[in-house]
Tab-separated table of C-alpha atoms and ligand atoms in Angstrom:
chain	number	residue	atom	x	y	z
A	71	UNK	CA	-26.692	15.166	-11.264
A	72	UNK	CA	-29.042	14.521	-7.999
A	73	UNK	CA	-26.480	15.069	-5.442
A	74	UNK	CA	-26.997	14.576	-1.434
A	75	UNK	CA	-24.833	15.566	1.404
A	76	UNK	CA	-24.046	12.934	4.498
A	77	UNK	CA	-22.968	15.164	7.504
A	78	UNK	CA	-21.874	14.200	10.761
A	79	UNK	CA	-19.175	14.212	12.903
A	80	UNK	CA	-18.391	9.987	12.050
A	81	UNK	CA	-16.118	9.817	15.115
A	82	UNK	CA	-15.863	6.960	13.985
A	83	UNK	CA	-18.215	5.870	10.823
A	84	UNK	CA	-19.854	2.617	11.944
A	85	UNK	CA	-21.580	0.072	9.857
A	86	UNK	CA	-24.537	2.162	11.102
A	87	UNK	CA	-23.522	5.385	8.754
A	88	UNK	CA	-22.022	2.834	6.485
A	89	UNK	CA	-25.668	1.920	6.046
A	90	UNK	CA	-27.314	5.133	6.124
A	91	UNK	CA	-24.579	6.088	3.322
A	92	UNK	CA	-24.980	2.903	0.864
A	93	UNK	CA	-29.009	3.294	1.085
A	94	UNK	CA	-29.085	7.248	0.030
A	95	UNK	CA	-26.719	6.232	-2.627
A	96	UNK	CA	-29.147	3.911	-4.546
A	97	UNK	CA	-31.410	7.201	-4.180
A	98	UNK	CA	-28.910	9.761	-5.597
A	99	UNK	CA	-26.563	9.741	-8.263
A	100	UNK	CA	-24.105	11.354	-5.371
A	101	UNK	CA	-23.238	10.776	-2.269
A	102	UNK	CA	-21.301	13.500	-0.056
A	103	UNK	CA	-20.199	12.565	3.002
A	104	UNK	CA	-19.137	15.376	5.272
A	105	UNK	CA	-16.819	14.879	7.817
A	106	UNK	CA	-17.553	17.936	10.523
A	107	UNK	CA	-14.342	19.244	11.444
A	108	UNK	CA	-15.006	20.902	14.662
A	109	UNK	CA	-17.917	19.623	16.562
A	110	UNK	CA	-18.856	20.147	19.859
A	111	UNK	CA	-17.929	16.750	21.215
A	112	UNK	CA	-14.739	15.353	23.023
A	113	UNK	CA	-13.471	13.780	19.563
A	114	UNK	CA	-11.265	10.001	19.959
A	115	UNK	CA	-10.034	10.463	16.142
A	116	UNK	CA	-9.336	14.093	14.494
A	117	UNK	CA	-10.624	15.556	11.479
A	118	UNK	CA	-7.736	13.879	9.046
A	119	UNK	CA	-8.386	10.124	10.996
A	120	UNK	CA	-12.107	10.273	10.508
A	121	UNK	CA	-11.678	11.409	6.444
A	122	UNK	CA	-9.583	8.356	6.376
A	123	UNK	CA	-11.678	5.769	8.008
A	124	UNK	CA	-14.859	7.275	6.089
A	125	UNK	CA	-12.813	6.778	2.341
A	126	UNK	CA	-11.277	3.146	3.588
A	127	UNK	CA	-14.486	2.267	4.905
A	128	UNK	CA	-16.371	3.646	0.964
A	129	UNK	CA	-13.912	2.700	-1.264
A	130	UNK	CA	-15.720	0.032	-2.998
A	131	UNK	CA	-18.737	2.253	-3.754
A	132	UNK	CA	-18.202	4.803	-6.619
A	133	UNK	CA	-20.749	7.480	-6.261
A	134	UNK	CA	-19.640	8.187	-2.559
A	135	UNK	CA	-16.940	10.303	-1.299
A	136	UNK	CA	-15.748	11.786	1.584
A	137	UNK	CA	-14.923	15.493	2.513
A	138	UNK	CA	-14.334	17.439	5.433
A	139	UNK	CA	-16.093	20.822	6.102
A	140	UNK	CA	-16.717	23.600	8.444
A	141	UNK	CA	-19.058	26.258	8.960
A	142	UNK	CA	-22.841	26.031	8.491
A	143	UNK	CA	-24.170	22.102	6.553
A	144	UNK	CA	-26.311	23.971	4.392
A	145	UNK	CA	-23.543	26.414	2.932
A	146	UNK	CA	-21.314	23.284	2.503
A	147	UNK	CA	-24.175	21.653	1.055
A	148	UNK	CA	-24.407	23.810	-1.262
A	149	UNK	CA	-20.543	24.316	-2.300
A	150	UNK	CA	-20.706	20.361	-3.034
A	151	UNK	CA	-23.550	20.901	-5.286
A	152	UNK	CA	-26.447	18.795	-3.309
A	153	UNK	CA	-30.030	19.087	-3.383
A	154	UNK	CA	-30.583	17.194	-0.111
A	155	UNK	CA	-29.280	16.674	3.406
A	156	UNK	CA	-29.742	12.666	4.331
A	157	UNK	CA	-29.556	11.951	8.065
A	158	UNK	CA	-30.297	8.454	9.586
A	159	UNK	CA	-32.985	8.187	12.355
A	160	UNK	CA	-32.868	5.410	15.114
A	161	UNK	CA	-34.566	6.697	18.014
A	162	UNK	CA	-37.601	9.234	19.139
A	163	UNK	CA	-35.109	11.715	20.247
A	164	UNK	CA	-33.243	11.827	16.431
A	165	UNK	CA	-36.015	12.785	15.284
A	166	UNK	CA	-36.845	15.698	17.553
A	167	UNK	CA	-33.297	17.123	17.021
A	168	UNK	CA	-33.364	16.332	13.370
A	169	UNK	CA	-36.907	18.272	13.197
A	170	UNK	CA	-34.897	20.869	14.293
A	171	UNK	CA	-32.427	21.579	12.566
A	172	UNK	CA	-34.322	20.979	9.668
A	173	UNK	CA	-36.629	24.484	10.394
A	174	UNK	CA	-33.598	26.322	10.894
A	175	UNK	CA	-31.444	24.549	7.758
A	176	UNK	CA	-34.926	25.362	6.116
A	177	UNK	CA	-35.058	29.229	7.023
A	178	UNK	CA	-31.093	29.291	6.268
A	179	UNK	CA	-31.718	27.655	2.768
A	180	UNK	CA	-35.157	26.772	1.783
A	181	UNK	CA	-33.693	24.668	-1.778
A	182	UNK	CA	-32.140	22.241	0.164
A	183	UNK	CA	-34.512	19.022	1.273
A	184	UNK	CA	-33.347	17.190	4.712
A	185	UNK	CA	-34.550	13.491	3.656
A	186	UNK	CA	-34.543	10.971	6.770
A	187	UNK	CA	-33.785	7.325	6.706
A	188	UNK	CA	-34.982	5.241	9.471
A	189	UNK	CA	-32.131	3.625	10.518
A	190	UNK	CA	-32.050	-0.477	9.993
A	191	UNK	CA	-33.059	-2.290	12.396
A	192	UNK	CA	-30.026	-4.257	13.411
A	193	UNK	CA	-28.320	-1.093	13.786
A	194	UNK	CA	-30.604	0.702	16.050
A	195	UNK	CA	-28.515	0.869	18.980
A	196	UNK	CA	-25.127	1.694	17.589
A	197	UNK	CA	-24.110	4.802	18.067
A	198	UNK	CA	-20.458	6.161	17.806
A	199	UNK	CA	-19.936	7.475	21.741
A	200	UNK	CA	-21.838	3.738	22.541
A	201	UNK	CA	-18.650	2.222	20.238
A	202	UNK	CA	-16.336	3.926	21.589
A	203	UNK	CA	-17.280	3.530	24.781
A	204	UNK	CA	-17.230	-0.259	24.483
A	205	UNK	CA	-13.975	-0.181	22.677
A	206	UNK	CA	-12.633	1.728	25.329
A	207	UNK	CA	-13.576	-1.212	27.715
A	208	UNK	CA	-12.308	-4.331	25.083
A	209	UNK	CA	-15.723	-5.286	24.371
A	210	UNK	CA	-15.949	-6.737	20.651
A	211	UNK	CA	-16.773	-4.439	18.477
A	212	UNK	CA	-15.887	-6.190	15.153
A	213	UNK	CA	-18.987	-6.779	13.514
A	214	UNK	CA	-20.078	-3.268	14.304
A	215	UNK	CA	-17.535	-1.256	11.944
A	216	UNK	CA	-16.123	-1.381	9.006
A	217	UNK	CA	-12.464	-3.000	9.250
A	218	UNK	CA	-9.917	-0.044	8.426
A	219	UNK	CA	-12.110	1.150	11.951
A	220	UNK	CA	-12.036	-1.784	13.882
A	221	UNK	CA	-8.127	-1.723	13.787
A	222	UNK	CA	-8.077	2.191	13.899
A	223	UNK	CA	-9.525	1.446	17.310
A	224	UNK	CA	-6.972	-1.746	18.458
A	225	UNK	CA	-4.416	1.255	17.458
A	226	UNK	CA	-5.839	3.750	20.227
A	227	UNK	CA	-6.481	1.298	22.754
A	228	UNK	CA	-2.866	-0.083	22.748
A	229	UNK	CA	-0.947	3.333	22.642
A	230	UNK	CA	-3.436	4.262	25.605
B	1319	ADP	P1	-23.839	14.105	14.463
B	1319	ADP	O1	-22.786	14.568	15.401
B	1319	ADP	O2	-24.117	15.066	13.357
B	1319	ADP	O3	-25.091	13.542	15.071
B	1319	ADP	P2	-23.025	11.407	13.910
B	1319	ADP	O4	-21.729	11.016	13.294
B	1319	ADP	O5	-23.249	11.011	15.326
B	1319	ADP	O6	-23.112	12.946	13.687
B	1319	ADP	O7	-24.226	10.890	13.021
B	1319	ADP	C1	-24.397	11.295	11.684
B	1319	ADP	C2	-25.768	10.853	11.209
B	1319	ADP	O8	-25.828	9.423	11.192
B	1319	ADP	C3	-26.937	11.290	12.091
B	1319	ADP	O9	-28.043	11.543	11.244
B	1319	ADP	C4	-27.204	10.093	12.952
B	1319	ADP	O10	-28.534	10.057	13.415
B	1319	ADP	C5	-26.937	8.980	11.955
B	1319	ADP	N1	-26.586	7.720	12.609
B	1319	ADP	C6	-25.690	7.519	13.597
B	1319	ADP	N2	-25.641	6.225	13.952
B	1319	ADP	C7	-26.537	5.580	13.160
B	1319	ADP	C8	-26.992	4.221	13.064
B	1319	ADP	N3	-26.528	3.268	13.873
B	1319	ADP	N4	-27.936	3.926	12.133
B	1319	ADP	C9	-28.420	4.911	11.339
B	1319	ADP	N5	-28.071	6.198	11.384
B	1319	ADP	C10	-27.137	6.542	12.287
């Protein structure tokens, strides 16, 4: 079975990743996504909360599911059995941080392909600190997540 891993920290999964994740699974007969448990990022939603919202927001699509991991992507990678590494690019500076990590994932473990998907257009600008960012200021967000988020996100803004 072709199998890829979807990393990230999905703090929280937009229909951006939603996107990203649907695409690479008409490619693969697997998708993985991997929920980063300890990031280097002021996190809104912890590791358990972002699982959640990632399966809610999947649940409708069979070859996708969710897990959480830690430690190096490649060595989780390639616990869950996956071939590649998918990562969505919007912007110039994705790629240079993608290119990257993709030498040193490549020195780490040379099997494992990093395969790129150019983010769709309409999503270009979403990114998950921009969401919560506007969320954080009651700007509508509603048509830019998944529902199980957008109400995840109602949640923290009214026990703020
Ligand atoms: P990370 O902390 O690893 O960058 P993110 O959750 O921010 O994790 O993003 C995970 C992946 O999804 C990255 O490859 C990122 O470029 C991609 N991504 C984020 N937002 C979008 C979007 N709106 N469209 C396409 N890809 C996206």
């Amino acid at each position: 079975m072709t199998i890829a891993l979807y990393p990230g920290t999905f703090d929280p999964i937009t229909n951006g990743h939603l996107d990203i994740a649907v695409r690479a699974s008409r490619l693969f007969e697997k998708v993985v996504i991997g929920v980063y448990d300890t990031p280097s990022k002021d996190l809104m939603f912890n590791t358990e909360e972002r699982v959640e919202l990632a399966e809610l927001s999947v649940k409708s699509f069979t070859n996708i599911e969710v897990k959480p991991f830690n430690g190096l992507t490649v060595e989780f990678a390639s616990k869950v059995g996956a071939k590649a590494i998918v990562r969505g690019l919007r912007i110039g500076a994705d790629f240079e941080y993608e290119r990257e990590m993709a030498l040193m994932n490549n020195k780490l473990s040379p099997e494992i392909e990093l395969v790129c998907l150019m983010a769709s257009l309409k999503y270009q600008y979403l990114s998950s600190s921009r969401l919560k960012e506007v969320a954080r200021l009651d700007g509508d967000i509603y048509d830019l997540v998944p529902e199980p988020v957008a109400k995840a996100l109602k949640k923290k803004r009214e026990n703020r």
